[in-house]
CSV table of C-alpha atoms in Angstrom, one decimal:
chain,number,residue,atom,x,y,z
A,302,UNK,CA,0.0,0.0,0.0
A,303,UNK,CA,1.3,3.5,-1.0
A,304,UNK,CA,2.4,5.7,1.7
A,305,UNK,CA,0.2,9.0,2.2
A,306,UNK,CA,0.4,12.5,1.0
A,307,UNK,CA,1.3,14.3,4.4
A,308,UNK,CA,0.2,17.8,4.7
A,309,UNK,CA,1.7,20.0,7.4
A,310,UNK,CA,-0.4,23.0,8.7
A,311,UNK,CA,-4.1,22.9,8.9
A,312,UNK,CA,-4.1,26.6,7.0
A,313,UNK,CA,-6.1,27.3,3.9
A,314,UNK,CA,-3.5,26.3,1.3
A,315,UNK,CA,-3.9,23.2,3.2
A,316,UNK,CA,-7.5,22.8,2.5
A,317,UNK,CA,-7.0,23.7,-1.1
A,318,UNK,CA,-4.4,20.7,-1.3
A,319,UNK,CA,-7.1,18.0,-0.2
A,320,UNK,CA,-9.7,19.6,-2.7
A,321,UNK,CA,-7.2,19.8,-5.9
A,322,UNK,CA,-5.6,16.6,-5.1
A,323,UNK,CA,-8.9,14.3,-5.2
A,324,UNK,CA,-9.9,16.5,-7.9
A,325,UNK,CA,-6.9,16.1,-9.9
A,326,UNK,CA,-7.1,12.4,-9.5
A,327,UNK,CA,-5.1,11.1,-6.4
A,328,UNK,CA,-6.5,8.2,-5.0
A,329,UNK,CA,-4.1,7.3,-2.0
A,330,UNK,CA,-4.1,8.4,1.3
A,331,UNK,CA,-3.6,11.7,2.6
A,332,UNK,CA,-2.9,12.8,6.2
A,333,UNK,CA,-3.0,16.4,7.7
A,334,UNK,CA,-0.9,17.2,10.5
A,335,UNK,CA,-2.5,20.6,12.2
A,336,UNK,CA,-1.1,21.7,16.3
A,337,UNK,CA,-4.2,23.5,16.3
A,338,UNK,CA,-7.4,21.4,17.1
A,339,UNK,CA,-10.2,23.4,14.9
A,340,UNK,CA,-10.7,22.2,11.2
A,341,UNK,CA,-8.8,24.2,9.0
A,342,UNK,CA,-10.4,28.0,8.9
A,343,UNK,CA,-10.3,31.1,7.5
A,344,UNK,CA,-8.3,33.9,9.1
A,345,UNK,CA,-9.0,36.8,7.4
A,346,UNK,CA,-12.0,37.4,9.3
A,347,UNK,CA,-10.2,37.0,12.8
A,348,UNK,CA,-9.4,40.6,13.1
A,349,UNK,CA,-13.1,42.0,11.4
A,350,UNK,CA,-16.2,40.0,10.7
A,351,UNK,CA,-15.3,37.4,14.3
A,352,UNK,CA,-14.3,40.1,16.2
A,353,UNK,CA,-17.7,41.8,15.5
A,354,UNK,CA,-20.0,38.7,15.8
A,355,UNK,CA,-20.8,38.4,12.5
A,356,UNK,CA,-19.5,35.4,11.9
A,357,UNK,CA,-19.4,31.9,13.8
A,358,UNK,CA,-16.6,29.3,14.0
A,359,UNK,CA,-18.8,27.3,11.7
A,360,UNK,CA,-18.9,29.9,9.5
A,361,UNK,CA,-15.2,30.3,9.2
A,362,UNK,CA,-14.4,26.7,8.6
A,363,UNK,CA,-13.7,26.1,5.3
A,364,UNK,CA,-15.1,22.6,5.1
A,365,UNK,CA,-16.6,20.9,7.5
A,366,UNK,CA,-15.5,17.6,9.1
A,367,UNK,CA,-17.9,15.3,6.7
A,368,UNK,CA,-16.1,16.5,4.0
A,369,UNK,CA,-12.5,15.0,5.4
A,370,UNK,CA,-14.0,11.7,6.3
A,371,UNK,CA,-15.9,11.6,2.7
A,372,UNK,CA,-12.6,12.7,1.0
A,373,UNK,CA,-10.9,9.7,3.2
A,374,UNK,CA,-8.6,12.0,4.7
A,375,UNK,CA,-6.8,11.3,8.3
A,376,UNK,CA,-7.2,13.8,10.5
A,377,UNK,CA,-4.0,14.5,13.3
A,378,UNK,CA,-5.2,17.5,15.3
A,379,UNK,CA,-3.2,19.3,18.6
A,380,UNK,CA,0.0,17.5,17.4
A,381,UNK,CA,3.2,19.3,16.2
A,382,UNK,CA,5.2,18.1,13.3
A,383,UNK,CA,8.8,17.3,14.9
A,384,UNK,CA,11.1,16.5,12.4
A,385,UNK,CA,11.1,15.4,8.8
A,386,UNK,CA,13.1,12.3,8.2
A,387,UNK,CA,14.1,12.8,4.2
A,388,UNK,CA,16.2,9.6,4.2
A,389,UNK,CA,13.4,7.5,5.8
A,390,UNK,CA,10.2,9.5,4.1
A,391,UNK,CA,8.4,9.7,7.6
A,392,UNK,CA,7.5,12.7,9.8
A,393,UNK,CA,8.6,12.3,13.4
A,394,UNK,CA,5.3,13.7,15.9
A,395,UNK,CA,5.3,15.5,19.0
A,396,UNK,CA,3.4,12.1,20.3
A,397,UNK,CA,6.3,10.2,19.2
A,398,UNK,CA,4.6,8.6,16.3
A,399,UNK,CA,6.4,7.8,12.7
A,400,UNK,CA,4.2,9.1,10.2
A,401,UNK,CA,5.6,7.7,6.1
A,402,UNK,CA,4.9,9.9,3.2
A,403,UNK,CA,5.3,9.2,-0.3
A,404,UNK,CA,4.9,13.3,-1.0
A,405,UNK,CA,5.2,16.1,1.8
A,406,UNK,CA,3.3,19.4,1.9
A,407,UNK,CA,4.6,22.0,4.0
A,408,UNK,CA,1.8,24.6,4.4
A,409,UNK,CA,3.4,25.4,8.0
A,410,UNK,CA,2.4,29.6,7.5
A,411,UNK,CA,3.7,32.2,9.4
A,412,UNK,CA,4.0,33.5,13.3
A,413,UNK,CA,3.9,37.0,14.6
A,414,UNK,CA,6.7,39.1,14.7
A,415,UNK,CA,7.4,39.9,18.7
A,416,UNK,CA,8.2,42.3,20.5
A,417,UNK,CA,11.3,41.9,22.7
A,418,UNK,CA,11.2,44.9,24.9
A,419,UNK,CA,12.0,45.0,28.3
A,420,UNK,CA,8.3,44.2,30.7
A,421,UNK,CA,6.4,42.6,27.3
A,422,UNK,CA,6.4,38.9,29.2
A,423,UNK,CA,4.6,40.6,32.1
A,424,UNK,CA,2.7,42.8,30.5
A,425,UNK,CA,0.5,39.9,28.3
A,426,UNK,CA,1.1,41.3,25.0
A,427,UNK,CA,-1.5,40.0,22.6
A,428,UNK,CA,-1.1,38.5,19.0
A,429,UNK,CA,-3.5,37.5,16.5
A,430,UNK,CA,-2.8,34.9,14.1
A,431,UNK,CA,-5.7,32.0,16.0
A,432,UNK,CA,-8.7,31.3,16.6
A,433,UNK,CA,-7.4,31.2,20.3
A,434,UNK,CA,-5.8,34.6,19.8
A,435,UNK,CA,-9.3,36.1,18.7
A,436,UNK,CA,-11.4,34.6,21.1
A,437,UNK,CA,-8.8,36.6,24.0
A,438,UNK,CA,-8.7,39.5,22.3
A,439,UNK,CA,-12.0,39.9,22.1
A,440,UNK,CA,-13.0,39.0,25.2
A,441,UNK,CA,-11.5,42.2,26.3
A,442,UNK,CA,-13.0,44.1,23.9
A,443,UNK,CA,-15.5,46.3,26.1
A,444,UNK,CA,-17.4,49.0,25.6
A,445,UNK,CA,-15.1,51.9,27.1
A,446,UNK,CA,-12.1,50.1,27.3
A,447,UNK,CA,-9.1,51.4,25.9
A,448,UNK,CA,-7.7,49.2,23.2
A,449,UNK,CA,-3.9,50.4,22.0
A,450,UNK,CA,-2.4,48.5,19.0
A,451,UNK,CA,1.5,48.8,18.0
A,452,UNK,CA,1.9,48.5,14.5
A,453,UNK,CA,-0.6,50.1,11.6
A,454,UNK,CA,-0.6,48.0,9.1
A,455,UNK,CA,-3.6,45.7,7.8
A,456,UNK,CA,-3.8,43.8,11.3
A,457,UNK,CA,-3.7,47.0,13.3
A,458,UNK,CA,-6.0,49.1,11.3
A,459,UNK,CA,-8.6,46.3,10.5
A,460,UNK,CA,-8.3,45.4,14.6
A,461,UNK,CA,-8.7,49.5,15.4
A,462,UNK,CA,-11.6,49.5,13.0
A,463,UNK,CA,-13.2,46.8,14.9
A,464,UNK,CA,-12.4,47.7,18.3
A,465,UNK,CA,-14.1,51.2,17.5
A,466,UNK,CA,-17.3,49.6,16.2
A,467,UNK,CA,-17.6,47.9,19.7
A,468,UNK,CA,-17.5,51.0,21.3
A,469,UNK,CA,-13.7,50.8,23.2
A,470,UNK,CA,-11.0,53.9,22.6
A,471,UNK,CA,-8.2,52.9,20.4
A,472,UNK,CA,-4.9,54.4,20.2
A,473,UNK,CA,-2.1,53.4,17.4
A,474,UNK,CA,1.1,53.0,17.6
A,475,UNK,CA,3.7,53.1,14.3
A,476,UNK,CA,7.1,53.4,14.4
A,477,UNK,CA,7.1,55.4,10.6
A,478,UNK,CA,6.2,58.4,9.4
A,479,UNK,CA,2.8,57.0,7.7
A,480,UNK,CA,0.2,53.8,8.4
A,481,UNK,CA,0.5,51.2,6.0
A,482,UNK,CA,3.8,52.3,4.9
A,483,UNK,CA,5.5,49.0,4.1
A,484,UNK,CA,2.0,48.2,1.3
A,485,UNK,CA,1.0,50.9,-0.3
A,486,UNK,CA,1.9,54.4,-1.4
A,487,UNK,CA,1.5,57.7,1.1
A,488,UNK,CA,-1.6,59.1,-1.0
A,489,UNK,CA,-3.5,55.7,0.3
A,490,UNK,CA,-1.9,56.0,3.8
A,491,UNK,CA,-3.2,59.7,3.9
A,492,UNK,CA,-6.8,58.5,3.8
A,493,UNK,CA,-6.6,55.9,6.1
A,494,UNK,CA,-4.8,58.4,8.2
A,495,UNK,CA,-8.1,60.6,7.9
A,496,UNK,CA,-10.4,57.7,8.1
A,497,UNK,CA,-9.4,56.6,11.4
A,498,UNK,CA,-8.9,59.9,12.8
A,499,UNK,CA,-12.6,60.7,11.9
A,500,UNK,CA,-13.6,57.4,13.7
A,501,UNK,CA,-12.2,58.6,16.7
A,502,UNK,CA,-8.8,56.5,16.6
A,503,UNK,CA,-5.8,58.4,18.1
A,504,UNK,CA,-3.2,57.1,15.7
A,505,UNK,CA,0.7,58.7,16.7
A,506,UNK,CA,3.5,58.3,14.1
A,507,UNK,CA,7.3,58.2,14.3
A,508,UNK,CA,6.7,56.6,17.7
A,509,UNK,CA,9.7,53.9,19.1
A,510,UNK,CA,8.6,52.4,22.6
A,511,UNK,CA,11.1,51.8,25.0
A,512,UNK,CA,9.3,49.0,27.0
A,513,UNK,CA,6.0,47.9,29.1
A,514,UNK,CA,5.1,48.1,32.4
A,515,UNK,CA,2.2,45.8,33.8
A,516,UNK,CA,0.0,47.2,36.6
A,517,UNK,CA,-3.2,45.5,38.2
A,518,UNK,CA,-5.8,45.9,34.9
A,519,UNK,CA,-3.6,47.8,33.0
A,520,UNK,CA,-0.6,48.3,30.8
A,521,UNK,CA,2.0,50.9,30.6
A,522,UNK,CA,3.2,51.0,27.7
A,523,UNK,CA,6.6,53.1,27.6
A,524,UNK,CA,7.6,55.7,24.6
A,525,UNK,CA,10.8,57.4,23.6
A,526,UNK,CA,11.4,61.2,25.1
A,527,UNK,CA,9.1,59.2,28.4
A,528,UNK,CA,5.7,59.3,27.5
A,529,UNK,CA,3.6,56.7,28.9
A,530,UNK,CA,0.5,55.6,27.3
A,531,UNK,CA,-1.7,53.9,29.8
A,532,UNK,CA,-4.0,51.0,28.0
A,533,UNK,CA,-6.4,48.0,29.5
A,534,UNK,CA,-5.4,45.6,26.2
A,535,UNK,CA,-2.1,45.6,23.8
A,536,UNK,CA,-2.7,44.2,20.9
A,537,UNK,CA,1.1,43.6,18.7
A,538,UNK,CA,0.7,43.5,15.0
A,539,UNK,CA,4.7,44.4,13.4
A,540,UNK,CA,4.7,41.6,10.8
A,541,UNK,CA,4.6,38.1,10.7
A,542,UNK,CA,8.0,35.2,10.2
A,543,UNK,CA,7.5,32.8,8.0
A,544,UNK,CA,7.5,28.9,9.9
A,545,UNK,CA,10.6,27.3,8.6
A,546,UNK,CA,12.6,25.7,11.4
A,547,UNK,CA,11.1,22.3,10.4
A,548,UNK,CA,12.4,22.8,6.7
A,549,UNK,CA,15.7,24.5,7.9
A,550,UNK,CA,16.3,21.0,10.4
A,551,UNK,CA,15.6,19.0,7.1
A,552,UNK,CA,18.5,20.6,4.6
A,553,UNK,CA,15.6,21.9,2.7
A,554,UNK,CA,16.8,25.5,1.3
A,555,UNK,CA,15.1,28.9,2.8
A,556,UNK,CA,15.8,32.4,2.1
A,557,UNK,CA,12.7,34.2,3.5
A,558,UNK,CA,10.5,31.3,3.5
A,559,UNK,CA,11.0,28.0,1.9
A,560,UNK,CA,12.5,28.2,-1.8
A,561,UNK,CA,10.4,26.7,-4.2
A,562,UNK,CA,10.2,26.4,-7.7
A,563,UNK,CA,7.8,27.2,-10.2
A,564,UNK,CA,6.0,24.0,-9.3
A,565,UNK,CA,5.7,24.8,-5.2
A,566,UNK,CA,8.9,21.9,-5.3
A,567,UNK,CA,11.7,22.2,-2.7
A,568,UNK,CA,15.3,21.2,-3.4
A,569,UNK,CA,14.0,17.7,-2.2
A,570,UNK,CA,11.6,16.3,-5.5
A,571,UNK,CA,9.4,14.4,-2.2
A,572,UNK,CA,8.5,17.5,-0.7
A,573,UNK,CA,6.3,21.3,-1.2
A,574,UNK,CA,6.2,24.0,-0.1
A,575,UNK,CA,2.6,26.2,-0.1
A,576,UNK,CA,1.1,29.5,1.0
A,577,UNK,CA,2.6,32.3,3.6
A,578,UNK,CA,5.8,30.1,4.5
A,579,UNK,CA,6.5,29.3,0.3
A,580,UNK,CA,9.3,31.8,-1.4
A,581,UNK,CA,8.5,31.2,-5.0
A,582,UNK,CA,10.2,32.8,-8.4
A,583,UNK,CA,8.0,35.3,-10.1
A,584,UNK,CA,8.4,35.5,-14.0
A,585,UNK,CA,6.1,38.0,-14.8
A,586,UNK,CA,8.1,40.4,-11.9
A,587,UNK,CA,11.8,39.0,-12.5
A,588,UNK,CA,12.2,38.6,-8.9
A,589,UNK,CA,11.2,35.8,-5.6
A,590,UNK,CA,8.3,36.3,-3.6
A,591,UNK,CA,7.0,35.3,-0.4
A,592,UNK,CA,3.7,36.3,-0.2
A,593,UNK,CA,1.0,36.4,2.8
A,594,UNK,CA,-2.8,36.2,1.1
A,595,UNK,CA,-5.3,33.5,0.4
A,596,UNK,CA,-5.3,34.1,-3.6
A,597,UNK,CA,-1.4,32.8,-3.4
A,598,UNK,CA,-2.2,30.2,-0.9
A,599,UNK,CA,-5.4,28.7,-3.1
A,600,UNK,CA,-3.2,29.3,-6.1
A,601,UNK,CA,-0.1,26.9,-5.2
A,602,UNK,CA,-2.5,24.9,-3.0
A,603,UNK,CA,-3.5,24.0,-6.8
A,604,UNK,CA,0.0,24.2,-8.4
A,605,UNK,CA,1.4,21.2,-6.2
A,606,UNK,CA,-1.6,19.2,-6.4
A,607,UNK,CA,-1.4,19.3,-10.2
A,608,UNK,CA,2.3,18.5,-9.9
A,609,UNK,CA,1.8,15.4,-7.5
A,610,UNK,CA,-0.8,14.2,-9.8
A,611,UNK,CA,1.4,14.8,-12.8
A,612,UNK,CA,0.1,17.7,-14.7
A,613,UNK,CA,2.6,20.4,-14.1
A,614,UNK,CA,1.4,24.2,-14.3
A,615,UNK,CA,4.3,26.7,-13.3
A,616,UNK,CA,2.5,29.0,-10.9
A,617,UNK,CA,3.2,32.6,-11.6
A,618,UNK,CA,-0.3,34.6,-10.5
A,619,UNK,CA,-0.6,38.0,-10.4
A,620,UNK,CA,-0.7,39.2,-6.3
A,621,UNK,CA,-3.8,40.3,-5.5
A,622,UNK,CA,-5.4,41.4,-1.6
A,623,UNK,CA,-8.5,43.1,0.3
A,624,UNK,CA,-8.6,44.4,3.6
A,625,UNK,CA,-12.0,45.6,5.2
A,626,UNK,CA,-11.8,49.0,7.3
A,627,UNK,CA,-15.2,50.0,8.6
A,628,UNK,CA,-17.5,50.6,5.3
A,629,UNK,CA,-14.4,50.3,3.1
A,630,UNK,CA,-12.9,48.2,1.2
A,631,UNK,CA,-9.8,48.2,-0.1
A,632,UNK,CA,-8.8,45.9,-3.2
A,633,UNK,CA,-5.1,45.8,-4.0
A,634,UNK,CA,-3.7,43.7,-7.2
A,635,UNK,CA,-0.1,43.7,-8.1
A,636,UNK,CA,2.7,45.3,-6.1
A,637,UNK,CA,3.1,48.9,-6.1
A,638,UNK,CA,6.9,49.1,-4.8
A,639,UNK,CA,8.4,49.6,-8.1
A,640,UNK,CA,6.5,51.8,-9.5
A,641,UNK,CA,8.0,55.3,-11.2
A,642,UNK,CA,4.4,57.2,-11.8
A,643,UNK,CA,0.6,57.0,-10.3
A,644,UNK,CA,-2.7,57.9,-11.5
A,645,UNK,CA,-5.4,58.5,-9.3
A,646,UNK,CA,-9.0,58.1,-10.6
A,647,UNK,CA,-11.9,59.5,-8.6
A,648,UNK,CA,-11.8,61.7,-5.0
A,649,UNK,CA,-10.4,60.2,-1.9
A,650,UNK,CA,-12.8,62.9,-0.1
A,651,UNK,CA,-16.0,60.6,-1.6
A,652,UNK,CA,-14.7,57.1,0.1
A,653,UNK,CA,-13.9,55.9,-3.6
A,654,UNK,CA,-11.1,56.0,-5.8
A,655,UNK,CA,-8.2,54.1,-7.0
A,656,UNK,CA,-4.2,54.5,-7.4
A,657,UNK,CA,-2.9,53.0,-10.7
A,658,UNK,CA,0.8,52.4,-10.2
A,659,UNK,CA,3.2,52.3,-13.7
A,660,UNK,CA,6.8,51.6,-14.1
A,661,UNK,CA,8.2,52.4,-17.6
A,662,UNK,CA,4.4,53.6,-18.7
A,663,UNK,CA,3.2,49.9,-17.8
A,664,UNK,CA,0.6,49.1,-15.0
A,665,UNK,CA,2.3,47.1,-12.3
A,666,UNK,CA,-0.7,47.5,-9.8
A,667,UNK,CA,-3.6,49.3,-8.3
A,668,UNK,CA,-5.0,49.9,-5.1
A,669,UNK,CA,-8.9,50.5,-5.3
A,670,UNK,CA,-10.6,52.0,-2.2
A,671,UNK,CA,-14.8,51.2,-2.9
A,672,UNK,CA,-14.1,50.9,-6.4
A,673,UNK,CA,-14.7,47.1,-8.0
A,674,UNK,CA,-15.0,48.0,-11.9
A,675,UNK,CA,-11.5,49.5,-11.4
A,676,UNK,CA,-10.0,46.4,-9.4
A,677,UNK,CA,-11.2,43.9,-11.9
A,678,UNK,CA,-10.5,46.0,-15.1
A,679,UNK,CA,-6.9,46.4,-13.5
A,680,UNK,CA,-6.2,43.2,-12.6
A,681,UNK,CA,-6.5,42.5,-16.5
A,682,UNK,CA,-4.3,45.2,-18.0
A,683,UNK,CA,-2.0,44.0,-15.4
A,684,UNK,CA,-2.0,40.5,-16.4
A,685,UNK,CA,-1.6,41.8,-20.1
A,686,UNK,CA,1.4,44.2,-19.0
A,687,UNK,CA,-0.2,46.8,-20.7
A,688,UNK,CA,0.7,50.3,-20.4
A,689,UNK,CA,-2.6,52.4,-20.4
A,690,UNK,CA,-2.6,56.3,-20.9
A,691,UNK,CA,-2.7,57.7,-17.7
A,692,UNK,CA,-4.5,60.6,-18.5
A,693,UNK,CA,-6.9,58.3,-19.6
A,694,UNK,CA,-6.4,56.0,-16.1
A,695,UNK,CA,-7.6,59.3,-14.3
A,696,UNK,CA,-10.3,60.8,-16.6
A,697,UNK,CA,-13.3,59.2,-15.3
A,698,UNK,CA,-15.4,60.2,-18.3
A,699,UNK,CA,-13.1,57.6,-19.8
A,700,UNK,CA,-14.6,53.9,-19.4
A,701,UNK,CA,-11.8,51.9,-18.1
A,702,UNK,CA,-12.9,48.9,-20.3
A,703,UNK,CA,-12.2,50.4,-23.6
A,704,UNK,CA,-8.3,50.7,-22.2
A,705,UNK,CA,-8.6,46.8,-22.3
């Protein structure tokens, strides 16, 4: 009898791999190996629609457990993966147990970024990447209570923007000069500036913290120059680090994240690498990539499955992302880092517009703020490389589809 596909992570690139794979034809076993012990979910949500109530566990589960048993997949939930024997094929457990593979599938995601400053251990610093880490967080959530989050970037803002809906006083914390520096360009970090501000979030740039100070209910949480900003919750949200100590312990290569080929295939032909912890080559932008959203994780999800099964696709996707702030919704496709020029199309004073970032007169990407005809026109002319006017980007008498 064949030894099983092993999947490690119960994240959604994970549950993507058990869909493609039956779908594409595999008719072995396959195991996944999750230290959680909920059913693979979606995260997204754990910093909006959870926090607010809207939706349920249930909800969030991206299949439910029939569909495992149908699919005849084994189940090993609350265990950690130890080590990975390469020599042997088997995964060592935290229980002990030898578990054979005849193809490995790391989909081991990423951990929060920490903050190593002096009082954070007795302080209680929060993180959200659970289910776990959601349920505390918002548990502390009350009306009135005073909610300060380090870090404004999607996590921070998208945690402030809930946090303010359930009626607590939010302060933010970012070390630069401008939220959401690291993903997107100042004109789209001005309006988030002013969108927050109007919602009553005191948001402080340029700020370095010098450590924390816990006291009976509250934190103290300590700034440069001695300011101390006194908070009941600190929430931490500076980045995440992709999970690769298991892959680094095997000889498998990693350069921020685990290098993969067009094909999600380590350096070892028996084993992938998927989603958030993957760093994959890029054609279309001439350079690796590690990135962290559920378009790339259901994309190679399906690239590595087709390759198991033997019908090899080279998985090169243009990036896209969405974060939800309030009543807004931001759209993102492409990266915006290289760009030389923007276009911006509509008023950011109206809750809608769009940034169209070129390089060389070709669009790279686009951030769209309320504005779905412009994300999925963009995410076209992006795929085409083409290299719209951008007078004609910003006119809005202009119908973006006739740029197609």
């Amino acid at each position: 009898m064949s030894a099983p596909i092993v999947i490690i992570g119960g994240s959604h690139a994970a549950a993507q791999a058990i869909m493609s794979l039956r779908v594409g034809g595999w008719e072995h076993g396959i195991t996944l190996v999750e230290a959680e012990t909920e059913l693979p979910y979606q995260r997204p949500p754990l910093s909006k629609k959870y926090l607010l109530g809207e939706v349920s566990v249930e909800q969030m589960r991206l299949k439910p457990e029939s569909f495992y048993a149908d699919a005849g997949v084994e189940l090993i939930m609350g265990q950690q993966a130890q080590r990975i024997d390469r020599a042997q094929r088997h995964l060592e457990l935290s229980s002990g147990d030898q578990l054979p593979y005849e193809k490995l599938i790391l989909a081991t995601g990423t951990r929060p970024r920490t903050l190593p400053l002096p009082g954070s251990d007795e302080a209680n610093l929060a993180y959200l990447r659970t289910l776990r880490d959601a349920r505390g967080i918002g548990d502390g959530l009350l009306p009135d209570t005073h909610l300060l989050v380090i870090g404004a970037g999607y996590i921070g803002l998208e945690l402030a923007a809930s946090a303010v809906k359930r009626g607590c006083k939010v302060t933010v914390l970012e070390a630069q000069d401008r939220v959401l520096a690291r993903v997107t360009s100042p004109v789209v970090s001005q309006f988030y500036q002013r969108l927050h501000g109007d919602a009553g979030v005191d948001i402080r740039l340029d700020t370095a913290l010098t450590g924390f100070a816990a006291r009976e209910d509250k934190i103290d949480v300590l700034a440069e120059g001695g300011e101390v900003i006194t908070a009941n919750q600190v929430v931490v949200g500076i980045g995440v680090i992709p999970n690769t100590e298991l892959a680094e312990e095997a000889g498998l290569d990693c350069e921020n994240g685990v290098v993969v080929n067009e094909f999600t295939q380590t350096n070892d032909p028996a084993i992938f690498a998927i989603g958030d912890c993957a760093n994959y080559p890029s054609t279309r932008l001439g350079r690796r990539l590690r990135l962290e959203s559920v378009p790339n994780a259901v994309g190679q999800a399906k690239t590595a499955a087709a390759a198991i099964c033997g019908n090899p696709v080279p998985y090169d996707d243009v990036p896209w992302f969405w974060s939800d702030q309030y009543d807004i919704k931001l759209q993102t496709v492409g990266l915006w880092d290289a760009h030389d020029a923007l276009a911006v199309r509509g008023h950011p004073d109206e809750n809608k517009f769009a940034v169209f970032y070129l390089c060389e007169g070709r669009l790279i990407a686009l951030d769209a703020i309320n504005s779905p005809a412009e994300f999925m026109v963009a995410k076209k002319l992006i795929a085409a490389e083409a290299s719209p006017d951008p007078a004609a980007l910003e006119d809005v008498d202009v119908p973006l589809k006739s740029l197609l």
